[in-house]
């Protein structure tokens, strides 16, 4: 994003990486994107009993311009998909997406023409959270796992190297059609 | 005595709240203090008999009951040389897609041998769709002391009835038939 992307790799960059990761995960502001029943659990998580403020994310921003994390809570209909994409595009980077609940993650029990079968068809998802709806503890658990991902985020040269590594792995990986698991 | 102004009286609520018990659950640090209710629908578990044989008979009733089509079962025949469960068949492939599963418990109601039950484990979030499809080895109950990993033969001189009515108490340990079906 800024000057930290231009740093030479080495001791300085890893220190800045650690600091940037810590700063990014400590004040992760979610965008309000409640679409269905999962949003009720999301609101509970922000409330007094579960208190997301303990992780520096009590402010659910109504404007995507001030948000870092989009919690997609609920089933995404085909009609909502472009809206969701637009909200995502309006968020300033670095940004993350949490697919909350089975409907956002894969379509869940709504395997029909009206529902997008997984929000990862529309936006890149960083963490999937099963449950229908997930209890607030599950959401906090997913957020903490996302925090771990964020604090390990690479910058600049290291990030370029990481992307190349992922690219190589993706090319070498077995295609989905060849993944049989225990099947015969 | 003159009444305090409204603005000041409002802070009385703030002051009193300081002496109230804190309602916030410190989730990741103190989660042992707030366990889910015993009947909470969490991750599934494929149970075993006391001697380690699997309870699943591969009948696919759970997959039929599932409203979200999250379960995939493929049964196979037990042979005398390779026995995984008492009776004819066992579940060779057992997959639950946790990105479809709504944890409703209809599969548990459908299961005729109580092979499939639910645990209270709920921390399932993961970063890829593939890793949230749980295979049989992820779902099987852990081996307790006294169990022997299948495949192995049924206990000497027992029939499937002894297994189904719970008379197997351990590896080769069969309870005496007392007549009642408990």
XYZ file of C-alpha atoms in Angstrom:
366
model
C 0.000 0.000 0.000
C 2.514 2.584 1.172
C 6.207 2.927 1.822
C 6.379 -0.419 3.659
C 5.897 -2.187 0.327
C 9.127 -0.616 -1.007
C 11.403 -1.771 1.818
C 14.293 -4.102 0.958
C 13.755 -7.621 2.266
C 15.619 -8.599 5.410
C 15.652 -7.621 9.053
C 13.925 -4.271 8.561
C 11.122 -5.695 6.466
C 10.314 -8.533 8.873
C 10.197 -6.089 11.783
C 7.860 -3.806 9.878
C 5.806 -6.859 8.861
C 5.371 -7.877 12.481
C 4.432 -4.376 13.514
C 2.009 -3.904 10.580
C 0.416 -7.291 11.283
C -0.017 -6.439 14.951
C -1.487 -3.044 14.123
C -3.815 -4.422 11.469
C -5.189 -7.220 13.624
C -5.619 -5.037 16.697
C -8.041 -2.612 15.110
C -10.004 -4.583 12.580
C -13.175 -2.706 11.843
C -15.973 -4.817 10.386
C -18.371 -3.536 7.746
C -22.004 -4.195 8.535
C -23.139 -6.761 6.035
C -25.928 -8.663 7.729
C -28.125 -10.418 5.191
C -30.123 -12.909 7.250
C -30.365 -14.693 10.588
C -26.573 -14.879 11.027
C -26.640 -11.109 11.426
C -28.503 -11.551 14.719
C -25.627 -13.611 16.080
C -23.197 -11.053 14.678
C -25.006 -8.277 16.570
C -24.954 -10.374 19.737
C -21.219 -10.774 19.327
C -20.890 -7.016 19.292
C -23.074 -6.726 22.389
C -22.189 -6.760 26.063
C -22.078 -10.496 26.682
C -19.513 -11.420 24.013
C -18.109 -7.921 23.532
C -16.066 -7.724 20.346
C -14.589 -4.504 21.760
C -12.122 -6.740 23.600
C -10.468 -7.286 20.201
C -10.680 -3.676 19.065
C -13.562 -4.249 16.646
C -16.646 -2.936 18.375
C -17.437 -0.392 15.687
C -19.460 -1.972 12.901
C -18.977 0.603 10.186
C -22.013 1.457 8.124
C -19.677 2.836 5.467
C -17.314 0.484 3.630
C -14.726 3.261 3.326
C -13.792 2.859 6.984
C -13.947 -0.918 7.205
C -11.245 -3.599 6.909
C -13.284 -6.735 7.375
C -16.497 -7.727 5.664
C -18.459 -10.270 7.686
C -20.873 -11.731 5.146
C -23.588 -12.904 7.508
C -26.346 -14.760 5.737
C -27.330 -16.169 2.366
C -26.357 -14.064 -0.645
C -29.029 -14.007 -3.310
C -28.168 -13.549 -6.968
C -29.638 -10.078 -6.762
C -27.486 -9.144 -3.754
C -24.246 -10.422 -5.299
C -23.392 -7.259 -7.323
C -24.170 -5.113 -4.279
C -21.856 -7.239 -2.164
C -19.120 -6.933 -4.757
C -19.535 -3.185 -4.867
C -19.282 -2.873 -1.090
C -16.132 -4.999 -1.233
C -14.635 -2.862 -3.990
C -15.341 0.281 -1.986
C -13.419 -0.960 1.020
C -9.829 0.322 1.135
C -7.094 -2.330 1.196
C -5.844 -4.253 3.058
C -9.224 -5.922 3.449
C -10.497 -9.319 4.530
C -13.705 -11.285 4.110
C -15.241 -13.662 6.617
C -17.983 -15.944 5.272
C -20.202 -16.416 8.311
C -22.565 -19.366 8.368
C -23.067 -22.178 5.895
C -25.191 -20.128 3.480
C -22.509 -17.513 2.924
C -19.807 -20.171 2.774
C -21.341 -22.610 0.318
C -25.045 -21.956 -0.131
C -25.861 -24.292 2.753
C -29.235 -25.946 2.557
C -30.388 -23.486 -0.105
C -29.066 -25.348 -3.087
C -31.237 -23.496 -5.603
C -31.149 -20.932 -8.375
C -31.799 -17.914 -6.172
C -28.798 -18.227 -3.874
C -25.129 -17.766 -4.727
C -23.487 -21.083 -3.877
C -20.757 -19.641 -1.715
C -19.760 -16.022 -1.459
C -16.301 -16.952 -2.777
C -17.870 -16.874 -6.241
C -18.093 -13.098 -5.788
C -15.298 -12.005 -3.442
C -12.135 -13.725 -2.156
C -12.905 -15.270 1.246
C -10.203 -15.479 3.909
C -11.992 -17.596 6.459
C -15.060 -19.811 6.389
C -17.232 -20.279 9.434
C -19.713 -23.174 9.435
C -22.820 -23.278 11.593
C -26.450 -22.370 11.074
C -26.237 -19.837 12.559
C -22.859 -20.068 14.281
C -22.945 -19.200 17.968
C -21.119 -15.999 18.938
C -18.202 -18.010 20.320
C -17.784 -19.600 16.896
C -17.664 -16.163 15.280
C -15.092 -14.953 17.795
C -13.081 -18.124 17.165
C -13.164 -17.459 13.411
C -12.140 -13.852 13.976
C -9.225 -14.956 16.167
C -8.108 -17.420 13.484
C -8.306 -14.547 10.995
C -6.230 -12.405 13.371
C -3.527 -15.091 13.258
C -3.649 -15.015 9.450
C -3.406 -11.214 9.426
C -0.466 -11.043 11.809
C 1.406 -13.486 9.548
C 0.766 -11.362 6.448
C 3.867 -10.706 4.364
C 4.759 -7.378 2.783
C 6.769 -6.153 -0.222
C 9.428 -8.591 -1.499
C 8.368 -11.307 0.949
C 4.794 -11.055 -0.276
C 5.916 -11.336 -3.915
C 7.925 -14.434 -2.986
C 4.930 -15.891 -1.125
C 2.666 -15.342 -4.131
C 5.194 -17.075 -6.411
C 5.389 -19.984 -3.961
C 1.592 -20.303 -3.856
C 1.464 -20.152 -7.635
C 3.967 -23.001 -7.932
C 2.047 -25.071 -5.385
C -1.258 -24.419 -7.121
C 0.169 -25.560 -10.460
C 1.561 -28.733 -8.902
C -1.585 -29.546 -6.903
C -4.024 -32.249 -7.965
C -7.082 -30.849 -9.765
C -10.379 -31.061 -7.911
C -11.643 -33.674 -10.347
C -8.744 -35.925 -9.339
C -9.352 -35.508 -5.599
C -11.097 -38.715 -4.634
C -10.392 -38.956 -0.913
C -11.625 -42.362 0.162
C -13.787 -42.774 -2.915
C -13.164 -45.568 -5.360
C -33.928 19.286 49.694
C -33.538 20.500 46.134
C -33.455 17.794 43.456
C -30.188 17.209 41.616
C -30.271 18.228 37.973
C -31.229 15.491 35.514
C -27.758 15.500 33.965
C -26.101 14.581 37.255
C -28.792 12.075 38.225
C -28.190 10.259 34.958
C -24.675 9.430 36.086
C -26.202 7.579 39.017
C -26.915 4.720 36.618
C -23.300 4.734 35.479
C -22.130 4.731 39.091
C -24.420 1.877 40.162
C -23.335 -0.228 37.186
C -19.784 -0.204 38.506
C -20.862 -2.492 41.366
C -22.805 -4.937 39.184
C -21.461 -8.294 38.077
C -19.784 -8.123 34.659
C -21.834 -9.992 32.049
C -19.048 -10.324 29.474
C -17.782 -13.840 28.849
C -14.024 -13.767 28.350
C -14.380 -16.273 25.516
C -11.006 -17.588 24.428
C -9.390 -17.303 27.869
C -12.213 -18.557 30.072
C -14.234 -20.723 27.713
C -14.216 -23.617 30.200
C -16.481 -21.479 32.393
C -19.132 -21.200 29.672
C -19.457 -24.593 28.034
C -22.335 -25.118 25.633
C -25.371 -26.987 26.962
C -24.954 -30.792 27.006
C -27.365 -31.178 24.090
C -25.664 -28.523 21.960
C -25.392 -29.633 18.333
C -21.710 -29.502 17.506
C -19.394 -31.479 15.285
C -20.440 -35.087 14.560
C -18.764 -38.202 15.851
C -18.830 -41.753 14.515
C -18.985 -44.007 17.543
C -17.433 -47.390 18.222
C -18.431 -50.441 20.190
C -16.490 -51.091 23.387
C -14.153 -53.449 21.538
C -13.277 -50.903 18.850
C -15.519 -52.085 15.990
C -17.348 -49.262 14.240
C -21.044 -48.789 14.804
C -21.700 -47.398 11.326
C -23.259 -49.967 9.011
C -23.197 -47.810 5.880
C -26.985 -47.713 5.508
C -26.998 -44.086 4.260
C -30.085 -43.192 6.299
C -28.240 -40.124 7.627
C -27.512 -38.989 4.082
C -31.168 -39.484 3.171
C -32.352 -37.540 6.196
C -29.997 -34.623 5.612
C -31.934 -31.553 4.423
C -28.775 -29.889 3.123
C -27.274 -32.952 1.375
C -24.127 -32.523 3.443
C -23.422 -36.208 4.077
C -21.939 -38.667 1.634
C -21.781 -42.339 2.583
C -20.529 -45.276 0.608
C -21.027 -48.680 2.190
C -19.004 -51.805 1.537
C -19.264 -55.450 2.563
C -17.477 -56.771 5.617
C -15.545 -59.949 4.943
C -14.344 -62.507 7.454
C -10.785 -61.447 6.745
C -11.494 -57.732 7.079
C -14.252 -56.787 9.479
C -14.896 -53.158 10.462
C -18.356 -53.443 11.998
C -20.570 -56.283 13.203
C -23.028 -57.476 10.582
C -22.883 -57.373 6.830
C -21.776 -53.924 5.882
C -19.760 -50.935 7.086
C -19.378 -47.337 5.960
C -16.281 -47.304 3.797
C -16.509 -43.664 2.803
C -18.054 -41.200 5.195
C -17.875 -37.495 4.467
C -19.643 -34.549 6.054
C -19.345 -31.188 4.380
C -19.426 -28.687 7.234
C -20.025 -25.848 4.802
C -23.396 -27.436 4.004
C -24.249 -29.025 7.340
C -26.676 -26.944 9.363
C -26.170 -29.043 12.515
C -29.892 -29.800 12.756
C -29.443 -33.327 14.083
C -31.842 -35.104 11.719
C -29.016 -37.498 10.811
C -28.649 -38.407 14.479
C -32.362 -39.178 14.697
C -32.161 -41.288 11.553
C -29.194 -43.400 12.645
C -30.428 -46.911 13.569
C -27.323 -47.972 15.513
C -26.492 -44.701 17.298
C -23.301 -44.689 15.250
C -23.619 -40.996 14.528
C -23.918 -38.590 17.438
C -22.947 -35.001 17.979
C -20.255 -33.609 20.217
C -20.144 -30.198 21.854
C -17.150 -29.128 19.806
C -17.895 -25.975 17.865
C -14.598 -24.342 16.864
C -14.741 -25.329 13.201
C -13.691 -22.234 11.257
C -11.049 -22.811 8.600
C -9.550 -20.983 5.668
C -10.429 -23.281 2.766
C -13.523 -25.082 1.571
C -11.698 -28.359 1.033
C -10.489 -28.549 4.623
C -14.050 -28.298 5.913
C -15.112 -31.538 4.275
C -14.476 -33.961 7.117
C -13.582 -37.518 6.146
C -14.194 -40.658 8.128
C -10.883 -40.503 9.966
C -11.693 -36.979 11.153
C -15.094 -38.009 12.474
C -14.372 -41.371 14.103
C -14.401 -41.500 17.886
C -10.970 -41.798 19.485
C -9.713 -45.226 20.513
C -10.240 -45.672 24.232
C -8.093 -47.996 26.338
C -9.235 -51.582 25.849
C -10.255 -51.024 22.229
C -8.606 -52.650 19.245
C -8.505 -50.792 15.954
C -10.602 -52.438 13.234
C -10.439 -54.524 11.138
C -10.744 -57.407 13.584
C -13.196 -60.219 14.136
C -16.258 -60.036 16.353
C -15.865 -61.372 19.897
C -15.717 -65.174 20.116
C -19.134 -66.825 20.045
C -21.157 -63.622 19.679
C -23.746 -62.650 17.123
C -24.696 -59.250 15.808
C -27.533 -59.252 18.375
C -24.998 -59.102 21.200
C -23.484 -56.014 19.624
C -26.760 -54.280 18.832
C -28.195 -54.823 22.322
C -25.077 -53.519 24.034
C -23.769 -56.720 25.622
C -20.206 -56.087 24.424
C -18.368 -54.440 27.292
C -14.815 -54.532 26.001
C -12.400 -56.480 23.825
C -13.683 -60.064 24.129
C -15.782 -59.133 27.182
C -19.422 -60.111 26.771
C -21.967 -59.415 29.513
C -24.147 -62.338 30.591
C -27.603 -62.381 29.059
C -29.854 -61.369 31.930
C -33.011 -61.553 29.893
C -33.919 -57.890 29.965
C -33.097 -55.778 26.971
C -31.305 -53.011 28.845
